[in-house]
Amino acid sequence: MFENAQKFNIGSFVTNSIQGDYVVNNVGKDEKREIFELYSRLAQNFDNEPYYSSRQEQNLRRLTEGTCKWLFEDPAFLQWRDDPGTGHPVLWAHGSPGSGKSTLCSQAIRSLADSPKKPTVAYHFCDFARQHKEVEILSMLACQLLDADSTAFADLPPLPISILSAAALQCKRADNVRNIVKHLVLRSPKEMVYFLLDGLDEELGQKGRWHDGICPVLQFLVQLAVEFPQHVRVWVSSQGRGEIKDQLFNFQSIDIVPFARDDIVLYLSKKVPELRGPTEADQKLFLHTLQNGAESSFIWARLMLEELSQRPTLSSMKEFIEAGFPRNLDDYYQKIFDRCPQHLRPLASMVFSLLVYAKRPLRFCELWEAVWCLSSKTKDILNPDDKPYESHLRDVFQPFIELVPIHSTEDKAETSDGLQFTCRIIHSTLKDFLVEHRSILCTDDFQFEEVHICPELAVKACLNYLLQSRFSDLLRKEGEQWHDISGTPVMNNRFLIYAAKYWDKHLDNVLDQDRQKELIPKVTAFVKSPNFWTVLQVQAIWVQAQFSSFHTFSDEGTKWLRRMLPWWFMKSDEGFRVWMQNRSFLRQWRYFLCCGICSGAAHTHTSPYTGQMDYIWTGALGPDHFLTERRSRVSSFALTTEESVVRGSCVFFTDQTSDSGSEAYTLRIKYTNLPANTGDAPLPLSTVVLKVTLECKSQTWELQDNTSPIMKNEQVLQVPASSCDFDLYVHDPSNPYAQTDRAPLAAFSSDGQTLRIGSKLFQRDLHGNFTPLPNIHSSNIVGGSRRTRYIEEVSRHGQFLAITSRTRLSSKELDRNFDDLHDDSDDELDVQEWNSDEDAMDSWVIKEEDSDESGQEFASDDDSLSEGSSVFSNQGRFDDDMINPWADYHLGSSDGSDSEGEEDGGGGSRWALGGGGLPIELDSSDSEEEEDSKEPPAFNRHLFREEDDEDWDGLPQYFSDQKTSRSKPRATIAVFDTTSGSSTCVFRKQIPLRCRIYASPPVFHPSKPLVVWPLGDGDILFVDYEKSTSFTRRLRPSTPFTRQISIQCTFSSCGQYMHIAALEGRRPDPKTIVKAEKHKAPLPPIHLALLTSTYRLSSKKTTRSPPSLIHRIRIDLKAVKSLNTRQLPFNLTWTKDYLYVAASWKLLQVWRVPLFSEVEATNTKEGDGNEAKCDDSQPVMAPEKTVFMPKTCTHRSVRFFPAVEGDAPVSARIVVGHEVSVVEDQPKGPRSLGPLFGTHPAVDVDTQKLEEEPTSTSSLFFEFPVVCYLDEEKNLGEWVDSMSRTKITENLGIGALDVRMEGMEKFNPDDDCELEPYYY
């Protein structure tokens, strides 16, 4: 970072020089606190266990005084340590196994730390029994550097903000920690920083350990030393293995073998006299014999001395000497195991098998429990009579296993009996020997399976332990401790945590394929048992980063999860199925399982619920999921009878829930007759339109309390793509969900009684089946143009049907080359499981009006004060808000013309099509050339605007699913009378739009011939479809710089009231957007709010008089980064007195919004026409308790239905809509599920079945809709004030439906502030 820097200033004093002097600032208290927090985040990477210091202490305890002194006289070492100008900043000390390399390294560390200059020292000892990943080693080094800096904070340069503010997840990335280490080195207050690495050869035993751990650390430190040789030194001590030599061949090295021989002589000369019994002459004999045999092996010499010290008599010592020492360590190991007593051999086999193949050093208590589990004759419950004696364990330990004290903050009450010690094999050479001589304990008295050193014993111990009956249900938390169902604290069962973390890794060691096949049923049974649910709970509580996602430095775009199943198990059919289901489960609930322990930081919402697995909706995982039967505090179900939607079996899915929440409707579409694709490119759209038939499976589900949904009806429709204008809705046949400005391929109406597939409409008959609505697009009405066949929203009431759209298709978007491919007839529609009536497909006719145009009535500007609208008026309630639109100049939300404002038909051409008398209103600018002449902005509003108010032009980046269209938006509505099987158009209107809104369907009045449809930009259209009249009123946004995103309307069941809920988005400051894009920073969020208004309808002129505002409430919702207009982040449920607003999030967020003021609600119930002023201060309520939901709910429809009391009570419920994920196909390599489920590189699964499906460029994965039943008291608690209601500014007409003013000049504070004094 400071390479070649020459004397630059950052502050007020000089520190160490790095190719020049630089001056730095003092470090303040804030940075000291931040540094401590950084240390804490880094320490979490190695579980806050200072492994390096414990190994240092252990090595120094073995050091014999006088040994290793030669090092401090060696020229190479002195030059490396002291000469700042040396060209050899890296020193490699290598020697044979057991020659004292680790002890020598520890002595070097101590000498450096005790030197007068007190340099900064950081070190790491590799361990054959414990693998450390790269990020762990780097974090340990960084923490040592921070420890060294802690004594000199006042003299240190400041760390970059990016490092101090690094989040816990950032500190888990090796590249980030490397950067931290480099900055700490360069700001060190010492002139020299020493890094010492020992035992690198111990990382070469297992595949992958070298490259996953110490090798990249070595390369980084060597590069650092080469880059800053005057400031950084690196020591490496190891065996002279080729992999290590390849990294260090350019640097100085020391062969320690000659020096080790001299040190062994010194060591023996001090230790032999300590033997009790031998005379001085015998000691000389022993010393001479040991010196000749030891050569350069300290471990050999130490073991021989221990062997002599255990001899009970001098004669036995002499016999041992006369028999001759073992020639090498292998001979000695063989000799010791040969002496193992017969009765201890089975126990020794268990102990050494567990320690040799352990994934980390085992505690004594863990080893004891594991051996007990292997010894127990009863597997369901460990028999206390089968527990081995501690004394026998210690007998087996000698002389090859040592107990190392544990540095822990836990209660050490058990230290005296050895439970707070780690069991460690004395040397890596012993582990290598046991792996090569697995039958070392075998004799004629035992079968091979009884006493051999075997990795499967660890497998057996883990599985048998986890399958105990006391773990068949979830652990329970009592105070601060967790207990199993027998009441035993988990901390008394320490092997539980080890087995839960490593059971699958031990199974990885089973390499024999026949044995793997034998174990598959056992592994499957374990995973599907309730005990595995407890295993996941243990992992969530105690296994750090078990459910975290990881990023590789080389592939920034891919996320990885820790593998949780044996690699060979996943290659089997059953294993792969379990793996898929497990990944689906993790995708939904990984955020909850993390609960702060995985990321190292406590999450506000989930950390208090760590380990409480019953919050998970297990039933919603699907009927065949291996976790679906696990215990949960809620009843949840997936709306399916299948396990999952198999790839290729579905290309489109949609669903809808009835307004009461008692029924749900699903539709699944797949392609049939799809031609084979021989090339890599996807099939062209024209081929799909011409050849493909859409097989549409519709299902109706009855949602009964706390029971699995019942499928009441299933129907299959065969719809040719050419008959439903497929190309108007889908741009990419391989992905119907691709970004577009069109409506989805298919959708239900809000009540589920009407179905649209492309431009085809179907209505539900008395038997629950869908029958086609014929001739909606009759050519005598539309003149043969495909443009008018495009439909977005459908609503139905009795015999009347309203179809709408807000998209105007240009000629280029229509692509006239497709016109000949489309079949407009209904005859080819094949409906399975129901019979269509051929007579029902007769052409519909245009309704002839009985009265002339003069008989049409339109609402005048003062209709709100007419007799019809004032019968139930609440005098003075909102009189101050009934003002002219120019009062809100600061809002920037006044728009252009009232689309129907001119009763004389001005502003547009009035046509009579089809020879009938029905007036069809079109906007005058219908030229194809004009609409394609230039590129419009995202919302196209300025093309029509005369008021020049604020809008969101040029902000398409906030709408994630929208593709900017070149055509002007235009609203089209048509109302049909479908009496007697024919479709008669009774009203049709086209209106130019300033901007679009979304999820805003038309609604019918329950008893009057009135349709209300939100157009956009606050305009709401009121249609009297009996008299073919309409008028438009405007709903104002509640805050400045705001636009409506969605406006949903409904009528009360009595028909006296209309309710409107407007989802509003407040535009970010354009300057902040420009700044964010310039610096490639995240865009500022959109702030969402919901304005809910209630209106009283005129009793006499319901269809012609504008409603009167009687109640309004505004609530702040949340800020979002972007909006998916096909799935908005909030969903509404209307009841008689309340609106329930549910957020699409991973926690249930629902607001209960009153639809009436308190007085108005009382008057409604009592039928009193009291005109007293209402108290409008009711709070917006929310549930008191927390309900967790699947993570994918953040982009799924979430609807809340409250409980219904009475004679037939109904439970509260949450209905979560389907979810689809689009994943790019991987053309080659092992079976891949991409970022959705992840990829396991080691699994090479046969992909023949996948290749049989038609080739496409993307894969679609679906999650079925879900219903969850809630107990109000148990799950929701009391309804409390959500504190989300906000005050509405008075005197601005917020919520009032008024007439839009044309031609208004907007107030400009810069140009219009030519002021004069005001005196009176």
Coordinates of C-alpha atoms in Angstrom, one line a residue, residues 438-882:
R438 CA -4.9 -50.7 11.1
S439 CA -4.7 -54.3 12.3
I440 CA -2.0 -53.5 14.9
L441 CA -4.2 -54.7 17.8
C442 CA -5.4 -57.9 16.1
T443 CA -4.7 -61.3 17.7
D444 CA -6.1 -64.8 17.4
D445 CA -8.4 -64.1 20.3
F446 CA -10.4 -61.4 18.4
Q447 CA -12.1 -60.9 15.1
F448 CA -10.6 -58.3 12.9
E449 CA -13.8 -56.2 13.2
E450 CA -13.5 -56.1 17.0
V451 CA -10.1 -54.6 17.4
H452 CA -9.0 -53.0 14.1
I453 CA -8.4 -49.2 13.7
C454 CA -11.3 -48.2 11.6
P455 CA -13.0 -44.9 10.5
E456 CA -16.4 -46.5 10.7
L457 CA -16.2 -46.6 14.5
A458 CA -16.5 -42.9 14.5
V459 CA -19.5 -43.2 12.2
K460 CA -21.1 -45.7 14.4
A461 CA -20.4 -43.6 17.5
C462 CA -22.0 -40.5 16.0
L463 CA -25.1 -42.2 14.6
N464 CA -25.8 -44.4 17.6
Y465 CA -25.4 -41.4 19.9
L466 CA -27.7 -39.2 17.9
L467 CA -30.3 -41.9 17.5
Q468 CA -30.9 -42.2 21.3
S469 CA -34.5 -41.8 22.4
R470 CA -33.7 -38.8 24.5
F471 CA -33.0 -36.9 21.3
S472 CA -36.2 -37.9 19.6
D473 CA -37.7 -34.6 20.4
L474 CA -36.4 -31.0 20.5
L475 CA -34.2 -29.8 23.3
R476 CA -35.9 -27.6 25.9
K477 CA -34.5 -24.4 27.3
E478 CA -34.8 -24.0 31.0
G479 CA -33.3 -20.7 32.1
E480 CA -30.0 -20.4 30.4
Q481 CA -29.4 -24.1 29.8
W482 CA -30.8 -26.6 27.3
H483 CA -32.0 -30.0 28.4
D484 CA -32.9 -33.1 26.5
I485 CA -36.3 -34.8 27.1
S486 CA -34.8 -36.8 29.9
G487 CA -33.9 -33.6 31.7
T488 CA -30.2 -34.0 31.3
P489 CA -28.3 -30.7 30.5
V490 CA -26.7 -30.7 27.1
M491 CA -23.4 -29.5 28.6
N492 CA -23.3 -32.9 30.3
N493 CA -23.5 -34.5 26.8
R494 CA -20.7 -32.8 25.1
F495 CA -20.4 -35.5 22.4
L496 CA -23.8 -34.5 21.2
I497 CA -22.4 -31.2 19.7
Y498 CA -19.5 -33.0 18.1
A499 CA -21.6 -35.7 16.6
A500 CA -24.2 -33.2 15.3
K501 CA -21.5 -31.2 13.5
Y502 CA -19.3 -34.0 12.1
W503 CA -21.5 -37.1 11.6
D504 CA -21.7 -36.6 7.8
K505 CA -17.9 -35.8 7.6
H506 CA -17.1 -39.1 9.2
L507 CA -19.3 -40.9 6.7
D508 CA -17.2 -39.2 4.0
N509 CA -14.4 -41.5 5.1
V510 CA -16.3 -44.6 4.0
L511 CA -14.8 -45.2 0.6
D512 CA -15.8 -48.7 -0.2
Q513 CA -18.7 -48.5 -2.6
D514 CA -20.4 -51.7 -1.4
R515 CA -20.2 -50.5 2.1
Q516 CA -21.7 -47.2 1.0
K517 CA -24.7 -48.9 -0.6
E518 CA -25.2 -50.9 2.7
L519 CA -25.2 -47.6 4.7
I520 CA -27.6 -45.7 2.5
P521 CA -30.8 -47.1 4.1
K522 CA -29.4 -46.4 7.6
V523 CA -28.4 -42.8 6.7
T524 CA -31.8 -42.3 5.0
A525 CA -33.6 -43.6 8.1
F526 CA -31.6 -41.3 10.3
V527 CA -32.2 -38.2 8.3
K528 CA -35.9 -38.9 8.2
S529 CA -36.1 -39.6 11.9
P530 CA -37.2 -37.0 14.5
N531 CA -33.7 -37.1 15.9
F532 CA -32.4 -35.3 12.8
W533 CA -34.6 -32.4 13.7
T534 CA -32.8 -32.2 17.0
V535 CA -29.5 -32.4 15.2
L536 CA -30.5 -29.3 13.2
Q537 CA -31.4 -27.6 16.4
V538 CA -28.0 -28.4 18.0
Q539 CA -26.3 -27.1 14.9
A540 CA -28.3 -23.9 15.0
I541 CA -27.4 -23.3 18.6
W542 CA -23.8 -24.4 18.9
V543 CA -22.2 -24.9 15.5
Q544 CA -21.0 -21.5 14.2
A545 CA -21.5 -20.7 10.5
Q546 CA -23.3 -24.0 9.9
F547 CA -26.0 -22.3 7.9
S548 CA -24.0 -19.3 6.6
S549 CA -23.5 -18.6 3.0
F550 CA -20.0 -18.3 1.6
H551 CA -18.4 -16.6 -1.4
T552 CA -15.2 -17.7 -3.1
F553 CA -12.7 -15.1 -4.1
S554 CA -12.5 -16.4 -7.6
D555 CA -16.3 -16.5 -8.2
E556 CA -18.0 -13.4 -6.7
G557 CA -21.4 -14.2 -8.2
T558 CA -21.9 -17.6 -6.6
K559 CA -23.0 -18.4 -3.1
W560 CA -22.1 -21.6 -1.3
L561 CA -23.5 -23.4 1.7
R562 CA -21.8 -25.9 3.9
R563 CA -22.5 -29.5 2.8
M564 CA -24.7 -31.2 5.4
L565 CA -24.9 -34.8 3.9
P566 CA -22.2 -37.4 3.0
W567 CA -21.0 -36.8 -0.5
W568 CA -21.5 -40.4 -1.6
F569 CA -25.0 -40.4 -0.1
M570 CA -26.0 -37.5 -2.4
K571 CA -25.0 -39.5 -5.4
S572 CA -27.8 -42.1 -4.7
D573 CA -31.3 -41.4 -5.9
E574 CA -32.7 -41.3 -2.4
G575 CA -29.8 -39.2 -1.2
F576 CA -30.2 -36.7 -4.0
R577 CA -33.9 -36.4 -3.3
V578 CA -33.2 -35.7 0.4
W579 CA -30.5 -33.2 -0.6
M580 CA -32.9 -31.4 -2.8
Q581 CA -35.5 -31.2 -0.1
N582 CA -32.9 -30.1 2.4
R583 CA -31.8 -27.3 0.2
S584 CA -35.3 -26.2 -0.3
F585 CA -35.8 -26.2 3.4
L586 CA -32.6 -24.1 3.9
R587 CA -33.7 -21.7 1.3
Q588 CA -36.9 -21.1 3.2
W589 CA -35.5 -21.1 6.8
R590 CA -31.8 -20.7 6.8
Y591 CA -32.2 -17.1 8.0
F592 CA -34.0 -18.4 11.1
L593 CA -31.4 -21.2 11.7
C594 CA -28.6 -18.7 11.6
C595 CA -30.0 -16.6 14.5
G596 CA -26.9 -14.6 14.8
I597 CA -24.4 -17.4 15.6
C598 CA -23.6 -18.1 12.0
S599 CA -22.8 -14.5 11.1
G600 CA -21.2 -13.7 14.4
A601 CA -23.7 -10.9 15.0
A602 CA -26.9 -11.0 16.9
H603 CA -29.9 -10.3 14.6
T604 CA -32.6 -8.2 16.2
H605 CA -35.5 -10.4 15.1
T606 CA -34.2 -13.9 15.3
S607 CA -31.5 -14.1 18.0
P608 CA -34.0 -14.3 20.9
Y609 CA -35.5 -17.4 19.2
T610 CA -32.2 -19.3 18.7
G611 CA -32.9 -23.0 18.7
Q612 CA -36.7 -22.8 18.9
M613 CA -37.3 -24.9 15.9
D614 CA -41.1 -25.2 16.5
Y615 CA -41.4 -21.7 15.0
I616 CA -40.6 -23.3 11.6
W617 CA -43.6 -24.1 9.3
T618 CA -42.6 -27.7 8.8
G619 CA -46.0 -28.7 7.3
A620 CA -45.6 -26.1 4.5
L621 CA -42.5 -27.9 3.2
G622 CA -44.8 -30.3 1.3
P623 CA -46.5 -33.6 1.9
D624 CA -43.5 -35.8 1.0
H625 CA -40.8 -33.6 2.5
F626 CA -38.7 -35.6 5.0
L627 CA -39.2 -32.8 7.6
T628 CA -42.9 -32.2 7.2
E629 CA -43.9 -34.3 10.2
R630 CA -41.6 -32.5 12.6
R631 CA -43.2 -30.6 15.5
S632 CA -44.3 -27.0 14.9
R633 CA -46.4 -24.5 16.9
V634 CA -48.5 -23.7 13.9
S635 CA -50.4 -25.9 11.5
S636 CA -49.2 -25.3 7.9
F637 CA -49.8 -27.1 4.6
A638 CA -48.7 -26.8 1.1
L639 CA -51.4 -26.7 -1.6
T640 CA -50.3 -29.7 -3.4
T641 CA -50.4 -33.5 -3.5
E642 CA -47.0 -33.7 -5.1
E643 CA -43.5 -33.4 -3.8
S644 CA -42.4 -30.6 -6.1
V645 CA -42.9 -29.2 -9.6
V646 CA -40.4 -31.1 -11.7
R647 CA -38.5 -29.1 -14.2
G648 CA -40.1 -29.3 -17.6
S649 CA -43.5 -30.2 -16.1
C650 CA -44.4 -26.6 -15.6
V651 CA -43.5 -23.3 -17.2
F652 CA -46.0 -21.1 -15.5
F653 CA -47.9 -21.1 -12.2
T654 CA -50.4 -18.7 -10.7
D655 CA -52.8 -18.8 -7.7
Q656 CA -55.5 -16.8 -6.0
T657 CA -57.3 -16.9 -2.7
S658 CA -60.9 -16.1 -2.2
D659 CA -61.9 -13.0 -0.4
S660 CA -63.0 -15.0 2.6
G661 CA -59.9 -17.1 2.7
S662 CA -61.9 -20.3 2.6
E663 CA -60.8 -21.4 -0.9
A664 CA -57.7 -21.2 -3.0
Y665 CA -57.2 -21.6 -6.7
T666 CA -54.1 -22.7 -8.5
L667 CA -53.2 -23.0 -12.2
R668 CA -50.3 -24.8 -13.7
I669 CA -49.3 -24.5 -17.3
K670 CA -47.0 -26.7 -19.3
Y671 CA -46.1 -26.9 -22.9
T672 CA -47.2 -29.9 -25.0
N673 CA -46.4 -30.7 -28.6
L674 CA -43.2 -28.7 -28.2
P675 CA -40.9 -29.4 -31.2
A676 CA -37.5 -30.8 -30.5
N677 CA -34.7 -28.3 -30.5
T678 CA -31.5 -29.5 -32.1
G679 CA -29.5 -26.3 -31.7
D680 CA -28.2 -24.4 -28.7
A681 CA -30.5 -21.4 -29.4
P682 CA -34.0 -21.5 -27.8
L683 CA -36.9 -22.1 -30.1
P684 CA -38.2 -19.0 -31.8
L685 CA -41.4 -17.5 -30.5
S686 CA -43.2 -18.0 -33.8
T687 CA -42.6 -21.7 -33.7
V688 CA -44.0 -21.9 -30.1
V689 CA -47.1 -20.0 -31.1
L690 CA -47.7 -22.1 -34.1
K691 CA -47.0 -25.6 -32.6
V692 CA -47.5 -25.5 -28.9
T693 CA -50.6 -26.3 -26.9
L694 CA -50.8 -25.0 -23.3
E695 CA -51.9 -27.7 -20.9
C696 CA -53.5 -25.8 -18.1
K697 CA -54.3 -27.7 -14.9
S698 CA -56.7 -25.8 -12.6
Q699 CA -57.3 -26.9 -9.0
T700 CA -59.7 -25.6 -6.4
W701 CA -58.7 -26.1 -2.7
E702 CA -60.9 -25.9 0.3
L703 CA -59.1 -24.5 3.3
Q704 CA -60.5 -26.0 6.5
D705 CA -59.3 -25.1 10.0
N706 CA -56.0 -26.9 11.0
T707 CA -56.4 -29.7 8.5
S708 CA -54.8 -30.4 5.2
P709 CA -56.4 -28.6 2.3
I710 CA -58.9 -30.6 0.3
M711 CA -58.8 -30.5 -3.5
K712 CA -62.4 -30.0 -4.5
N713 CA -61.9 -29.8 -8.2
E714 CA -59.3 -30.5 -10.8
Q715 CA -59.6 -29.6 -14.4
V716 CA -57.3 -29.6 -17.4
L717 CA -57.7 -27.2 -20.3
Q718 CA -56.0 -27.6 -23.6
V719 CA -55.4 -24.1 -25.0
P720 CA -53.5 -23.7 -28.3
A721 CA -50.9 -21.0 -28.1
S722 CA -52.2 -19.6 -31.4
S723 CA -55.7 -19.1 -30.0
C724 CA -54.8 -17.1 -26.9
D725 CA -52.4 -14.4 -28.3
F726 CA -49.5 -16.1 -26.6
D727 CA -47.0 -13.7 -28.1
L728 CA -48.8 -10.7 -26.6
Y729 CA -47.9 -11.9 -23.1
V730 CA -44.7 -13.8 -23.4
H731 CA -41.5 -12.6 -25.0
D732 CA -39.3 -15.6 -24.1
P733 CA -41.1 -19.0 -24.2
S734 CA -38.4 -20.6 -22.0
N735 CA -39.1 -18.0 -19.3
P736 CA -42.6 -16.5 -19.3
Y737 CA -41.5 -14.5 -16.2
A738 CA -38.9 -12.5 -18.1
Q739 CA -38.8 -8.8 -17.6
T740 CA -41.7 -7.2 -19.5
D741 CA -44.3 -4.5 -19.3
R742 CA -47.1 -7.0 -20.1
A743 CA -49.6 -8.8 -17.9
P744 CA -48.7 -12.4 -16.8
L745 CA -49.6 -15.2 -19.1
A746 CA -52.6 -16.3 -16.9
A747 CA -54.4 -15.0 -13.9
F748 CA -57.5 -15.5 -11.8
S749 CA -60.0 -12.7 -11.0
S750 CA -59.9 -11.6 -7.4
D751 CA -62.8 -13.9 -6.5
G752 CA -61.4 -16.9 -8.5
Q753 CA -64.6 -17.2 -10.6
T754 CA -63.0 -16.0 -13.8
L755 CA -59.8 -17.2 -15.4
R756 CA -57.7 -15.6 -18.1
I757 CA -55.2 -17.6 -20.1
G758 CA -53.6 -15.2 -22.5
S759 CA -56.5 -13.4 -24.1
K760 CA -58.9 -16.3 -23.5
L761 CA -61.5 -15.9 -20.8
F762 CA -63.2 -18.7 -18.8
Q763 CA -66.0 -18.5 -16.3
R764 CA -66.7 -21.0 -13.5
D765 CA -70.0 -22.9 -13.8
L766 CA -72.2 -24.4 -11.1
H767 CA -70.0 -27.5 -10.9
G768 CA -66.9 -25.5 -10.3
N769 CA -65.5 -26.1 -13.8
F770 CA -64.3 -23.4 -16.2
T771 CA -66.2 -22.9 -19.4
P772 CA -65.0 -20.5 -22.1
L773 CA -66.5 -17.0 -22.5
P774 CA -67.1 -17.0 -26.2
N775 CA -66.5 -14.2 -28.7
I776 CA -65.2 -11.5 -26.3
H777 CA -62.9 -10.4 -29.2
S778 CA -65.5 -10.5 -32.0
S779 CA -64.1 -9.1 -35.2
N780 CA -67.1 -6.9 -35.8
I781 CA -66.2 -4.9 -32.7
V782 CA -62.4 -4.6 -32.9
G783 CA -62.1 -4.5 -36.7
G784 CA -59.8 -7.5 -36.7
S785 CA -57.0 -5.8 -34.7
R786 CA -55.1 -7.9 -32.3
R787 CA -54.4 -4.9 -30.1
T788 CA -57.8 -4.9 -28.5
R789 CA -57.6 -8.5 -27.7
Y790 CA -54.9 -7.8 -25.1
I791 CA -56.4 -8.1 -21.5
E792 CA -54.8 -7.5 -18.2
E793 CA -57.4 -7.5 -15.5
V794 CA -60.8 -9.2 -15.2
S795 CA -63.7 -8.7 -12.8
R796 CA -67.1 -10.3 -12.7
H797 CA -70.4 -9.7 -10.9
G798 CA -73.3 -12.0 -11.8
Q799 CA -73.8 -11.8 -15.5
F800 CA -71.6 -8.8 -16.0
L801 CA -67.9 -8.9 -16.9
A802 CA -65.4 -6.1 -17.0
I803 CA -62.1 -6.5 -18.8
T804 CA -59.4 -3.8 -18.6
S805 CA -55.8 -3.0 -19.6
R806 CA -53.4 -0.1 -19.2
T807 CA -51.0 -1.1 -21.9
R808 CA -51.2 0.1 -25.4
L809 CA -49.4 -2.1 -27.9
S810 CA -47.5 -0.5 -30.7
S811 CA -47.3 -2.0 -34.2
K812 CA -43.7 -3.0 -33.6
E813 CA -44.7 -4.8 -30.3
L814 CA -47.6 -6.5 -32.0
D815 CA -45.2 -7.9 -34.7
R816 CA -47.6 -8.4 -37.5
N817 CA -45.8 -11.4 -38.7
F818 CA -47.7 -13.3 -36.1
D819 CA -51.1 -12.3 -37.2
D820 CA -51.5 -15.3 -39.6
L821 CA -50.5 -17.7 -36.8
H822 CA -53.4 -16.9 -34.6
D823 CA -56.7 -18.7 -34.7
D824 CA -59.5 -16.5 -33.3
S825 CA -62.1 -19.3 -33.2
D826 CA -63.1 -21.0 -30.0
D827 CA -63.8 -24.3 -31.6
E828 CA -60.4 -25.8 -31.1
L829 CA -60.4 -25.3 -27.3
D830 CA -60.2 -28.7 -25.7
V831 CA -61.5 -28.8 -22.1
Q832 CA -61.0 -32.0 -20.3
E833 CA -63.3 -33.3 -17.5
W834 CA -66.2 -31.1 -18.6
N835 CA -68.4 -30.7 -21.7
S836 CA -68.5 -27.4 -23.5
D837 CA -71.7 -26.2 -25.2
E838 CA -71.2 -25.5 -28.8
D839 CA -74.1 -23.2 -28.8
A840 CA -72.3 -21.0 -26.2
M841 CA -69.8 -20.0 -28.8
D842 CA -72.2 -18.0 -31.0
S843 CA -71.2 -14.5 -31.8
W844 CA -72.1 -11.9 -29.3
V845 CA -73.8 -8.7 -30.5
I846 CA -73.5 -5.1 -29.5
K847 CA -76.2 -3.9 -27.2
E848 CA -78.5 -1.3 -28.7
E849 CA -79.2 1.7 -26.4
D850 CA -82.9 2.3 -25.8
S851 CA -82.4 6.0 -25.2
D852 CA -80.5 8.6 -27.2
E853 CA -77.4 10.3 -26.1
S854 CA -79.3 13.2 -24.6
G855 CA -80.7 10.9 -22.0
Q856 CA -77.2 10.2 -20.6
E857 CA -76.5 11.8 -17.2
F858 CA -73.0 12.9 -16.0
A859 CA -72.0 14.1 -12.6
S860 CA -71.5 17.8 -12.4
D861 CA -68.9 19.5 -10.3
D862 CA -71.3 20.1 -7.5
D863 CA -72.8 16.6 -7.4
S864 CA -71.1 16.0 -4.1
L865 CA -73.5 18.5 -2.6
S866 CA -76.6 17.3 -4.3
E867 CA -79.5 15.7 -2.6
G868 CA -78.4 12.3 -3.5
S869 CA -75.0 12.6 -1.8
S870 CA -76.0 14.6 1.2
V871 CA -78.6 12.4 2.7
F872 CA -76.1 10.8 5.1
S873 CA -73.6 13.6 4.9
N874 CA -71.4 14.2 8.0
Q875 CA -71.5 18.0 8.1
G876 CA -68.2 19.7 8.5
R877 CA -66.3 16.4 8.6
F878 CA -63.9 17.2 5.7
D879 CA -65.3 20.5 4.6
D880 CA -61.8 22.1 4.9
D881 CA -60.4 19.6 2.5
M882 CA -62.9 20.2 -0.2

